[in-house]
mmCIF file of C-alpha atoms and ligand atoms in Angstrom:
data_model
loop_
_atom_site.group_PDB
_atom_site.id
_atom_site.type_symbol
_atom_site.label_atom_id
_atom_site.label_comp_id
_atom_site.label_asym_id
_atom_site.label_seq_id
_atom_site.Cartn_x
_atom_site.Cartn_y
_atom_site.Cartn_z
ATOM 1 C CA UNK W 1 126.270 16.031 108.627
ATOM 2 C CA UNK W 2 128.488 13.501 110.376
ATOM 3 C CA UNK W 3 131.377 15.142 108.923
ATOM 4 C CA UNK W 4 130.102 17.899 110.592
ATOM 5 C CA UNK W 5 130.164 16.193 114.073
ATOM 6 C CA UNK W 6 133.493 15.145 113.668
ATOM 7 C CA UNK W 7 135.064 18.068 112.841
ATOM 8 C CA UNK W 8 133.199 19.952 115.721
ATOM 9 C CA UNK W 9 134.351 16.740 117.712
ATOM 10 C CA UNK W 10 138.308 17.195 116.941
ATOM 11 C CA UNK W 11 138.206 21.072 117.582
ATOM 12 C CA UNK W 12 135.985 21.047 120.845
ATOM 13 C CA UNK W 13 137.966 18.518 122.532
ATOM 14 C CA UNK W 14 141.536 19.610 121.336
ATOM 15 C CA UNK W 15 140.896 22.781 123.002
ATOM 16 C CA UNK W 16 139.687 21.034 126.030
ATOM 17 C CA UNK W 17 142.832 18.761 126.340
ATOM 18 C CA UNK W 18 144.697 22.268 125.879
ATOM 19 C CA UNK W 19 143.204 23.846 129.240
ATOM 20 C CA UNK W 20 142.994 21.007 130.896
ATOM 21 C CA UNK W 21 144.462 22.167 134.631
ATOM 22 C CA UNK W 22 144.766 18.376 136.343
ATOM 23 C CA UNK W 23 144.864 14.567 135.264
ATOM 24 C CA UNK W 24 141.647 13.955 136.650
ATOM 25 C CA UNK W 25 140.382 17.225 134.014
ATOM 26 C CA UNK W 26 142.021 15.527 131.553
ATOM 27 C CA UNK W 27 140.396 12.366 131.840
ATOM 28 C CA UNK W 28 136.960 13.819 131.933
ATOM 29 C CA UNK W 29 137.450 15.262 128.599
ATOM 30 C CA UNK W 30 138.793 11.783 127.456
ATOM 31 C CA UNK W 31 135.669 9.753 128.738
ATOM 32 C CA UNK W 32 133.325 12.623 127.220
ATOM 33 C CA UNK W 33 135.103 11.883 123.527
ATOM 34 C CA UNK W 34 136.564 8.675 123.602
ATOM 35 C CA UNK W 35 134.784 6.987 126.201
ATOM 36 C CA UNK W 36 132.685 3.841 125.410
ATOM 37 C CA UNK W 37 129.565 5.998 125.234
ATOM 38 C CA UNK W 38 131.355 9.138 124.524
ATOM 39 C CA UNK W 39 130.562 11.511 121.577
ATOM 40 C CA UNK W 40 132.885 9.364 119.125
ATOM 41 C CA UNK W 41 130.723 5.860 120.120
ATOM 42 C CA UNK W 42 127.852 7.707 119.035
ATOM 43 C CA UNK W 43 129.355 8.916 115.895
ATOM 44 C CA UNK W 44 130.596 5.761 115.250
ATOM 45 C CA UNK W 45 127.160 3.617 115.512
ATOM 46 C CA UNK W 46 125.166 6.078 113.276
ATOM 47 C CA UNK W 47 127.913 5.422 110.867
ATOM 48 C CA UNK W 48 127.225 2.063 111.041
ATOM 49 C CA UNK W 49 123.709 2.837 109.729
ATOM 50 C CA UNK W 50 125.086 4.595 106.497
ATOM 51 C CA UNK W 51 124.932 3.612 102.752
ATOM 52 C CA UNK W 52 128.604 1.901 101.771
ATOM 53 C CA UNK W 53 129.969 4.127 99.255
ATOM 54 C CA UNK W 54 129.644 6.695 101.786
ATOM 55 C CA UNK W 55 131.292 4.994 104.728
ATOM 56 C CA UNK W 56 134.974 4.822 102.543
ATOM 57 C CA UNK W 57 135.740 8.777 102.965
ATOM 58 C CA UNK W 58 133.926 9.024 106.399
ATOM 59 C CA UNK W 59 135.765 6.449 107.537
ATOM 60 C CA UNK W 60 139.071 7.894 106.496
ATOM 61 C CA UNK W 61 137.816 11.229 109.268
ATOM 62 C CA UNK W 62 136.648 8.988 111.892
ATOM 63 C CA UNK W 63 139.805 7.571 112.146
ATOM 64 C CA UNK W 64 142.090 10.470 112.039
ATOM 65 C CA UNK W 65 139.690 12.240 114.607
ATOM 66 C CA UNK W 66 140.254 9.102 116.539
ATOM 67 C CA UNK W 67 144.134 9.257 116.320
ATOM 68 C CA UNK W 68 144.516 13.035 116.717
ATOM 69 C CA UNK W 69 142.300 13.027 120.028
ATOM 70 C CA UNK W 70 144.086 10.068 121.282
ATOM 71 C CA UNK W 71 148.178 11.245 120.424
ATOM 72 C CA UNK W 72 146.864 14.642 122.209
ATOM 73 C CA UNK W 73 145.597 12.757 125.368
ATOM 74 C CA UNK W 74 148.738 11.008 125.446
ATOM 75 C CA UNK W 75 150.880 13.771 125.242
ATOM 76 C CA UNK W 76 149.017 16.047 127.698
ATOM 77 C CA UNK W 77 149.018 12.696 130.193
ATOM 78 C CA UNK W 78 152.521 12.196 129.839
ATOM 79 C CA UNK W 79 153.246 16.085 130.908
ATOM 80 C CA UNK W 80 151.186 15.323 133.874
ATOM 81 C CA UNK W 81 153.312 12.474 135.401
ATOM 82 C CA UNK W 82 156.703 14.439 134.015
ATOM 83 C CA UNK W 83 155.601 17.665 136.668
ATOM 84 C CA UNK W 84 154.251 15.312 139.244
ATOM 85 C CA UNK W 85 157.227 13.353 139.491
ATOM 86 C CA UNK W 86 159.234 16.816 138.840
ATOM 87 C CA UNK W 87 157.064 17.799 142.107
ATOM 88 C CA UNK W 88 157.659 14.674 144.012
ATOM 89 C CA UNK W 89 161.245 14.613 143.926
ATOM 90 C CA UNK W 90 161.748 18.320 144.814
ATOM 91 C CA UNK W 91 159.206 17.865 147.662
ATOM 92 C CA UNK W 92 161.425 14.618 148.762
ATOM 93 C CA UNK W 93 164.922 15.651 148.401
ATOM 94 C CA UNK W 94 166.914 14.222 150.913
ATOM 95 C CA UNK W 95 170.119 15.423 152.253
ATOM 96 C CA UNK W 96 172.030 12.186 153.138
ATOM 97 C CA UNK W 97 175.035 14.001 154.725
ATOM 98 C CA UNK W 98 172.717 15.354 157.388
ATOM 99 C CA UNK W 99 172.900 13.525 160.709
ATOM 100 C CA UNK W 100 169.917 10.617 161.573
ATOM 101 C CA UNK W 101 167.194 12.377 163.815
ATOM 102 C CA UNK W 102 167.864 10.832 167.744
ATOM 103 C CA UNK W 103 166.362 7.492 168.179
ATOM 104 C CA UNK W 104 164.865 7.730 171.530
ATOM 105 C CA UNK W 105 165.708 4.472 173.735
ATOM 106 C CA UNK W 106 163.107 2.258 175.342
ATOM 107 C CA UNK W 107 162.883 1.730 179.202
ATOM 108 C CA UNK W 108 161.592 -1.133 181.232
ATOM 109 C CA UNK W 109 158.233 -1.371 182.237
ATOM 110 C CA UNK W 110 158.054 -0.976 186.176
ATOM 111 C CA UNK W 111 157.234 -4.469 186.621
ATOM 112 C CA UNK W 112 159.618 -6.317 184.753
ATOM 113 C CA UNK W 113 161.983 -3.690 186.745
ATOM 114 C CA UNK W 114 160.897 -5.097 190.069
ATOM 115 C CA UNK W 115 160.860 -8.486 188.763
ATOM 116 C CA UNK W 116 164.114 -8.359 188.268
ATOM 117 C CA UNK W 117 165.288 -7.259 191.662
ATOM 118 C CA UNK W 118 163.436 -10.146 192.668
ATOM 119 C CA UNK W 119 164.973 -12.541 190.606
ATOM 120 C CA UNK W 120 168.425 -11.143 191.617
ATOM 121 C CA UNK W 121 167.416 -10.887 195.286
ATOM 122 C CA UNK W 122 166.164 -14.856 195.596
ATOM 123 C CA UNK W 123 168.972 -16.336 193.615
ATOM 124 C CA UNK W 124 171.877 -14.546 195.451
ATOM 125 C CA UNK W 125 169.674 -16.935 198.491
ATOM 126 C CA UNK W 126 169.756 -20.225 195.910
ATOM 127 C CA UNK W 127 166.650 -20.397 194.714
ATOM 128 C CA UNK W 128 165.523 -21.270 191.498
ATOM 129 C CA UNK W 129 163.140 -19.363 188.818
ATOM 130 C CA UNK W 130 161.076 -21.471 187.822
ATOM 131 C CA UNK W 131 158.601 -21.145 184.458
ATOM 132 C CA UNK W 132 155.273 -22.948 183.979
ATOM 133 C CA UNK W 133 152.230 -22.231 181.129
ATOM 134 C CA UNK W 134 149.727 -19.665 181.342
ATOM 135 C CA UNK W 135 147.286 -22.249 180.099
ATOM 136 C CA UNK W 136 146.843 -24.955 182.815
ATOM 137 C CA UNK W 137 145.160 -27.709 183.832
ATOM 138 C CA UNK W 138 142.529 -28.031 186.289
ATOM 139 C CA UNK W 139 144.475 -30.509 188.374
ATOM 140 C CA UNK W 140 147.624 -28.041 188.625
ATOM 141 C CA UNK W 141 145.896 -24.858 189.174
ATOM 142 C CA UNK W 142 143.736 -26.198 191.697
ATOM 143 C CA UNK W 143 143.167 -29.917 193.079
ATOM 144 C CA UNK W 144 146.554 -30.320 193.652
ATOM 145 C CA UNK W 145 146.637 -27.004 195.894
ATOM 146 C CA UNK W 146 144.198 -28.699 198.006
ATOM 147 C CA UNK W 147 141.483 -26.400 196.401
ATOM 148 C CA UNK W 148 138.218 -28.511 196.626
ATOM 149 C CA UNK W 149 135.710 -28.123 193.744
ATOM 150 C CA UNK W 150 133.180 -26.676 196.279
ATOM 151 C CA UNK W 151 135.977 -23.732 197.038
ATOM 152 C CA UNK W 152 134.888 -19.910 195.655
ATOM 153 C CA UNK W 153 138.015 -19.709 194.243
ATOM 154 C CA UNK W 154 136.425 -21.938 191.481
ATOM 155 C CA UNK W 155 133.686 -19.697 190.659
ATOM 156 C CA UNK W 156 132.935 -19.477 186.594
ATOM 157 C CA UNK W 157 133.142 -15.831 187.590
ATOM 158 C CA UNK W 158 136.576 -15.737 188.402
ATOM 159 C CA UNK W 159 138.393 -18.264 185.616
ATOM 160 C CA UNK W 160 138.586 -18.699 182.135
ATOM 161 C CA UNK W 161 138.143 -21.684 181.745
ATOM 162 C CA UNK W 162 138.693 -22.775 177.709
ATOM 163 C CA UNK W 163 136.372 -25.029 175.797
ATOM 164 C CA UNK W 164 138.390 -28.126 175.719
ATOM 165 C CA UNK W 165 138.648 -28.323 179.780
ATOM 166 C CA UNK W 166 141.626 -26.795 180.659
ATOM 167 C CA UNK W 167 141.906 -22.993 182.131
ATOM 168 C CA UNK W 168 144.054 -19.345 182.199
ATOM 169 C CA UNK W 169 146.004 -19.672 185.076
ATOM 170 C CA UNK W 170 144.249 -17.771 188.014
ATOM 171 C CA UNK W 171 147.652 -17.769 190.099
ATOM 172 C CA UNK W 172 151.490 -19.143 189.373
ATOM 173 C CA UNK W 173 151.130 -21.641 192.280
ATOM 174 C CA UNK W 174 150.535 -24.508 189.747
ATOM 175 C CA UNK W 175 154.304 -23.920 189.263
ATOM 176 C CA UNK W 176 154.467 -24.731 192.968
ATOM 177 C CA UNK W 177 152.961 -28.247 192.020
ATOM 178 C CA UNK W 178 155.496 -28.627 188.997
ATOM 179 C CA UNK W 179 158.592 -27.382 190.705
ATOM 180 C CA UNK W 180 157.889 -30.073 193.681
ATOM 181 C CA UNK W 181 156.755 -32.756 191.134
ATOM 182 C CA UNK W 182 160.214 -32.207 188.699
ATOM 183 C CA UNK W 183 162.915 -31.180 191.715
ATOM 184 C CA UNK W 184 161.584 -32.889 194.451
ATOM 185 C CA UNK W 185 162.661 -32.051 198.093
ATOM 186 C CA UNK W 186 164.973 -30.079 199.029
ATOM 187 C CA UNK W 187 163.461 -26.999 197.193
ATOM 188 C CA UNK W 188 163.884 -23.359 196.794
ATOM 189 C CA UNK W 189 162.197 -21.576 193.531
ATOM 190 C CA UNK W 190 160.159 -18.629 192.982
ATOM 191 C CA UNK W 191 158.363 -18.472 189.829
ATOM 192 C CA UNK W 192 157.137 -14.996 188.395
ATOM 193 C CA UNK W 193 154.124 -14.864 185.560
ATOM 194 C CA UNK W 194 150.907 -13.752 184.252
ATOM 195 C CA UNK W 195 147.921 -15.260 185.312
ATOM 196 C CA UNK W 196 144.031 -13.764 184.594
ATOM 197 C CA UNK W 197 140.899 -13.559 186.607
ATOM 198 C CA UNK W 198 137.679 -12.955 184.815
ATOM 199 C CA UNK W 199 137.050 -9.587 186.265
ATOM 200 C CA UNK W 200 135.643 -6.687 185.552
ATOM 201 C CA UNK W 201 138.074 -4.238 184.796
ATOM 202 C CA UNK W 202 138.164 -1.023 186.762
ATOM 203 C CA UNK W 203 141.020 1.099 188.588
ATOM 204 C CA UNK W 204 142.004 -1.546 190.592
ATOM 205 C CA UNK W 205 140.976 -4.336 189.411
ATOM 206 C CA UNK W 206 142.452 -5.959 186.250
ATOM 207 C CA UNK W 207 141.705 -9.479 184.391
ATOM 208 C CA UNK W 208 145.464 -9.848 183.522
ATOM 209 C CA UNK W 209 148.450 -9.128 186.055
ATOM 210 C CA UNK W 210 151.404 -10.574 187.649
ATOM 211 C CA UNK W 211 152.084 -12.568 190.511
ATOM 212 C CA UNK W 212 155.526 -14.188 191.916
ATOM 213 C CA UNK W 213 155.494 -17.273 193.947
ATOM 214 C CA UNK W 214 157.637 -18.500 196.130
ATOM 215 C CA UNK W 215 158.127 -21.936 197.675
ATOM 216 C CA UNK W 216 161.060 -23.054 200.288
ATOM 217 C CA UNK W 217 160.866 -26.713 201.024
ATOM 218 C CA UNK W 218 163.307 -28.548 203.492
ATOM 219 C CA UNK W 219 163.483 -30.086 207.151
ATOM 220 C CA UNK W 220 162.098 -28.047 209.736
ATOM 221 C CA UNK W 221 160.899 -25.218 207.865
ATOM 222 C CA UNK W 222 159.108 -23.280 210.456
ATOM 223 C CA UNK W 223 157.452 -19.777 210.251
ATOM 224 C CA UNK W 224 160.363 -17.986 211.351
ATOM 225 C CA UNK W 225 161.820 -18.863 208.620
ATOM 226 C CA UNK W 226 159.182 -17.282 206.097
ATOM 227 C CA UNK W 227 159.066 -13.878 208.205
ATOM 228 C CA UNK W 228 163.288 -13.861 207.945
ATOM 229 C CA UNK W 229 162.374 -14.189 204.186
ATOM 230 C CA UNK W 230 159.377 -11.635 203.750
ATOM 231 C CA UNK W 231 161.214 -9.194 205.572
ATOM 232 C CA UNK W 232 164.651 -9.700 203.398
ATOM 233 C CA UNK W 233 162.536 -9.635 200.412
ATOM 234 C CA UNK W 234 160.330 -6.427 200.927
ATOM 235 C CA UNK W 235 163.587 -4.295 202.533
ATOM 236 C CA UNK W 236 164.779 -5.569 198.775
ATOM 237 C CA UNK W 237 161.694 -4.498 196.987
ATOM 238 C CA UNK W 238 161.375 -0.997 198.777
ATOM 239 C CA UNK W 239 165.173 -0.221 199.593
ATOM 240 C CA UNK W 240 164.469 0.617 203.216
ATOM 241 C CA UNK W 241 162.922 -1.390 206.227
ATOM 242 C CA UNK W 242 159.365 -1.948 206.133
ATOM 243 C CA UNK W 243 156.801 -2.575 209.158
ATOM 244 C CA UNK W 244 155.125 -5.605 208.799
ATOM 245 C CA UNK W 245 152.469 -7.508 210.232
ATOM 246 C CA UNK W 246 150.869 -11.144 209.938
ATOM 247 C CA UNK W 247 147.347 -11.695 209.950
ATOM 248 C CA UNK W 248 145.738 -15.569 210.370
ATOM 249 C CA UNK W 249 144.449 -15.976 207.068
ATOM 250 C CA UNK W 250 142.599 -18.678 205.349
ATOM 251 C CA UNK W 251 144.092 -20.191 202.230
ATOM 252 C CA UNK W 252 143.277 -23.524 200.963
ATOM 253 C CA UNK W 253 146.966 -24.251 199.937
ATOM 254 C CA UNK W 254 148.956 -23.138 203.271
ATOM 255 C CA UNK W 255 148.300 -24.253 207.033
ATOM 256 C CA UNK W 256 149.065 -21.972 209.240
ATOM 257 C CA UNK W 257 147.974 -19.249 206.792
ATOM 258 C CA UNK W 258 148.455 -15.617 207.095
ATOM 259 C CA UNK W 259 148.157 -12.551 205.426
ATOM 260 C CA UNK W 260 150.810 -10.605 205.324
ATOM 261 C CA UNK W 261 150.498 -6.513 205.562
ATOM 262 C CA UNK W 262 152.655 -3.759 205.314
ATOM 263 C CA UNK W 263 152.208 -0.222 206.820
ATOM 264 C CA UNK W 264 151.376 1.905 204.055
ATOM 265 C CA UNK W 265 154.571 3.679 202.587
ATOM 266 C CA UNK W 266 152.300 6.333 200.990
ATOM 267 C CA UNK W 267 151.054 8.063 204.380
ATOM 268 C CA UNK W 268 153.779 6.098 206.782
ATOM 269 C CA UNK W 269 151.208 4.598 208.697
ATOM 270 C CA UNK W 270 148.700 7.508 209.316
ATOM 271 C CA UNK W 271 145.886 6.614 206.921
ATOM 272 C CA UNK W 272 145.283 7.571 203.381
ATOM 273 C CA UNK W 273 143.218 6.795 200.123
ATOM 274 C CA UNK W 274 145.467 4.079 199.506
ATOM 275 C CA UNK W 275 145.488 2.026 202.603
ATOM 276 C CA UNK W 276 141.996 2.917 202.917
ATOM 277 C CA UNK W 277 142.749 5.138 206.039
ATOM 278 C CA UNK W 278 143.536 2.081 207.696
ATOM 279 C CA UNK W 279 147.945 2.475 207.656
ATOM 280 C CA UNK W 280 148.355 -1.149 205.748
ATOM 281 C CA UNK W 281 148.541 -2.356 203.250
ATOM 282 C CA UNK W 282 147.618 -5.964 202.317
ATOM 283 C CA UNK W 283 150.365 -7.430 200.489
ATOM 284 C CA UNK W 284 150.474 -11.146 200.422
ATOM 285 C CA UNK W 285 149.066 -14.162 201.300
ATOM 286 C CA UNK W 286 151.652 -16.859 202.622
ATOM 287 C CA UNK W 287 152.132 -19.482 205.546
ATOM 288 C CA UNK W 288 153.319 -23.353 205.695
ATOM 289 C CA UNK W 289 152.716 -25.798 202.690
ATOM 290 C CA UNK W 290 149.928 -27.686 203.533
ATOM 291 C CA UNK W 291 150.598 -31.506 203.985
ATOM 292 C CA UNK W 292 148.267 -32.594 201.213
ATOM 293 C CA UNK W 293 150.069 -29.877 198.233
ATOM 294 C CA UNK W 294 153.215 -30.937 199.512
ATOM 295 C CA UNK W 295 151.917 -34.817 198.976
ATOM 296 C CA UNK W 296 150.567 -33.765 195.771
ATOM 297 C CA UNK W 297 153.708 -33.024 195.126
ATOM 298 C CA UNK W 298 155.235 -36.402 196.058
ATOM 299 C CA UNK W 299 156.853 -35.177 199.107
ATOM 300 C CA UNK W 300 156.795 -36.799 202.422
ATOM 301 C CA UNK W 301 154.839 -34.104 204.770
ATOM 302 C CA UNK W 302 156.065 -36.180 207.467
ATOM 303 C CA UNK W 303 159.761 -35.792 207.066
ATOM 304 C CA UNK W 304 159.685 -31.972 204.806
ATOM 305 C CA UNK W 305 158.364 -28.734 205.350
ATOM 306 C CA UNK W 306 158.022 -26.085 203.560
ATOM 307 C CA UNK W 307 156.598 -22.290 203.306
ATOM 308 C CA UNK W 308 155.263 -20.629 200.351
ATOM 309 C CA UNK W 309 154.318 -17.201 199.438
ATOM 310 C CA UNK W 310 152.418 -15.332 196.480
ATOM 311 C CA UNK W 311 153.323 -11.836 195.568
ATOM 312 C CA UNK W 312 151.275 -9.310 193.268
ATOM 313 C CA UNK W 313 154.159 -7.940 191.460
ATOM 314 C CA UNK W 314 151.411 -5.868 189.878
ATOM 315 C CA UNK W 315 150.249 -4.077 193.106
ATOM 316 C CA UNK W 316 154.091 -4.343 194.540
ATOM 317 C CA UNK W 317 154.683 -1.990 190.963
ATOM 318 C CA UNK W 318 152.117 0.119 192.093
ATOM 319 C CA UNK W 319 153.071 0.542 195.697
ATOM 320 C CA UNK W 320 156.984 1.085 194.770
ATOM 321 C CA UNK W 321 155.788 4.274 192.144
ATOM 322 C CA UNK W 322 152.597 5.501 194.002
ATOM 323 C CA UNK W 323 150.332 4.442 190.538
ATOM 324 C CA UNK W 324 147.163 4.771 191.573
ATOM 325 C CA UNK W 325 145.280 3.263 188.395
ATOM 326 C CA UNK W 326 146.165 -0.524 187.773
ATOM 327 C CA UNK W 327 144.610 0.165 184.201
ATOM 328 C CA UNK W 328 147.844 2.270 183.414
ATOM 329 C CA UNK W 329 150.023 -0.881 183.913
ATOM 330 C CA UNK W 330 149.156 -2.926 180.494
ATOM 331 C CA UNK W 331 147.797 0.529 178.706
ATOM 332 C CA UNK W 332 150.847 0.887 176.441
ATOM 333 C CA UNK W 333 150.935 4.624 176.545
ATOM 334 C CA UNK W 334 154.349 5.706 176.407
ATOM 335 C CA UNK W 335 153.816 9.056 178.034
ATOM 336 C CA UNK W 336 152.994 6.884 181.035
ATOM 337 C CA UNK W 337 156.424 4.238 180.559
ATOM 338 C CA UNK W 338 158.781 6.596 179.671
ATOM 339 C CA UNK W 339 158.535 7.796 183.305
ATOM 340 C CA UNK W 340 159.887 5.116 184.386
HETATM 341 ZN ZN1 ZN F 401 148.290 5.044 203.635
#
């Protein structure tokens, strides 16, 4: 009976190794016979229930079932991997005397180009580019800028401020504060960075961009000296003259303050989406170092002056290449950079 079984066992399952058309075929028929509660298991435990002087010549079967199946699965397995690799290495083949495919070369991204020009621009004047943390505290990014705690500017809604105290930078002037406090007076440095504002983030607003600062501090500083340097730097930034205008503006750090505008090099003055129909376009805020940054910075506001600027390098970017979506500027999508 189980002699039966065993024989209808071998031949069954020899034929089925035979056909088998994959590995995975193969292994089915494996499990079936040989599997822990394949065909042979159950063979194999009803044997166990059998008189002795039966079990010597039944034995003597089970086991050369056992070793025929198993050779067979090992030899059918091993033709497998032999025409898989076979397949693999004609589907792979590599001609190493053909030439490497083009690497295609990076570009700059728009605003470290325009940084740059910067850079070049102020130090050809002697100024210094300065560096300071992203992560800053308090104290630097805004008591000693004569920002009170009662200011807007010190919304939650607008920082990010971290759990132990200190804060993102929301603008590089801090750098203003460390430049004065480590080089004292007299001082030229623009620092260029990345500072964050906890905004919503829409098509022109962003809660990461750039900004460059810029701080002159000597005798006698006066606000014809800041226009002579606006106007150097934006005929630098845009390669041709610009029209500017000041505006009073109010700005904790800076007294006089003014807002800076220029007319709209997208419509030349005649209104568009961009300037909002208006012709300008507001560009910077700037105007004399107030007396208590500068003594914040240790300097004597009796004997130094000093005029100070900040520049979005983000919306300068945009301005320069008529971008219209400031999300495009930290997207990462090469179709976009390459363009540039
Ligand atoms: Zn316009």
């Amino acid at each position: 009976m189980l002699e039966a079984q065993l024989e209808e066992l071998r031949r069954t399952t020899l034929a089925r190794f035979a056909s088998a058309f994959s590995q995975e075929n193969l292994e089915e028929a494996r499990v079936e016979a040989l599997g822990r509660k394949g065909t042979l298991a159950q063979i194999s435990k009803e044997f166990g229930k059998l008189p002795p002087e039966q079990r010597a010549s039944l034995g003597k079967l089970l086991n050369s079932v056992k070793q025929d199946l198993e050779s067979e699965y090992e030899a059918k397995k091993h033709k497998f991997e032999q025409e898989q690799l076979a397949a693999r290495l004609e589907r792979e083949w590599l001609d190493v005397t053909l030439p490497a495919p083009g690497v295609r070369p990076g570009s700059l991204h728009p605003i470290t180009q325009i940084q740059a020009e910067i850079e070049d621009l102020f130090t050809s004047l002697g100024f210094a580019v300065l560096d300071g943390p992203e992560v800053e505290t308090e104290e630097h990014n805004f008591d000693a800028l004569n920002i009170p705690p009662t200011h807007p500017a010190r919304d939650m809604q607008d920082t990010f401020w971290l759990t132990n105290g200190h804060l993102l930078r929301t603008h590089t002037s801090p750098v203003q504060v460390r430049g004065m406090r480590a080089l004292g007076p007299p001082l030229r440095m623009i620092a260029p960075g990345r500072v964050f504002r906890n905004e919503e983030v829409d098509a022109s607003h962003e809660h990461t961009f750039y900004q460059l600062e810029g701080m002159m501090v000597d005798r006698n500083v006066s606000v014809a000296n800041l226009i002579y340097f606006m106007k150097t730097l934006l005929s630098g930034i845009f390669h041709r003259d610009v029209v500017v205008r000041l505006r009073p503006g109010y700005f904790p750090f800076v007294e006089p303050g003014f807002e800076l505008d220029i007319q709209c090099l997208i419509c030349g003055g005649s209104g568009c989406a961009v300037c909002k129909q208006s012709g300008w376009v507001e560009l910077m805020p700037c105007g004399l170092v107030h007396p208590n940054v500068l003594r914040s910075g240790g300097i004597d506001p009796d004997e130094w002056s000093g005029f100070a600027f900040g520049l979005g390098l983000t919306r300068m970017a945009m301005m320069r290449y008529g971008i219209d979506d400031i999300r495009q500027m930290q997207g990462g999508d090469l179709r976009f950079l390459t363009q540039f």
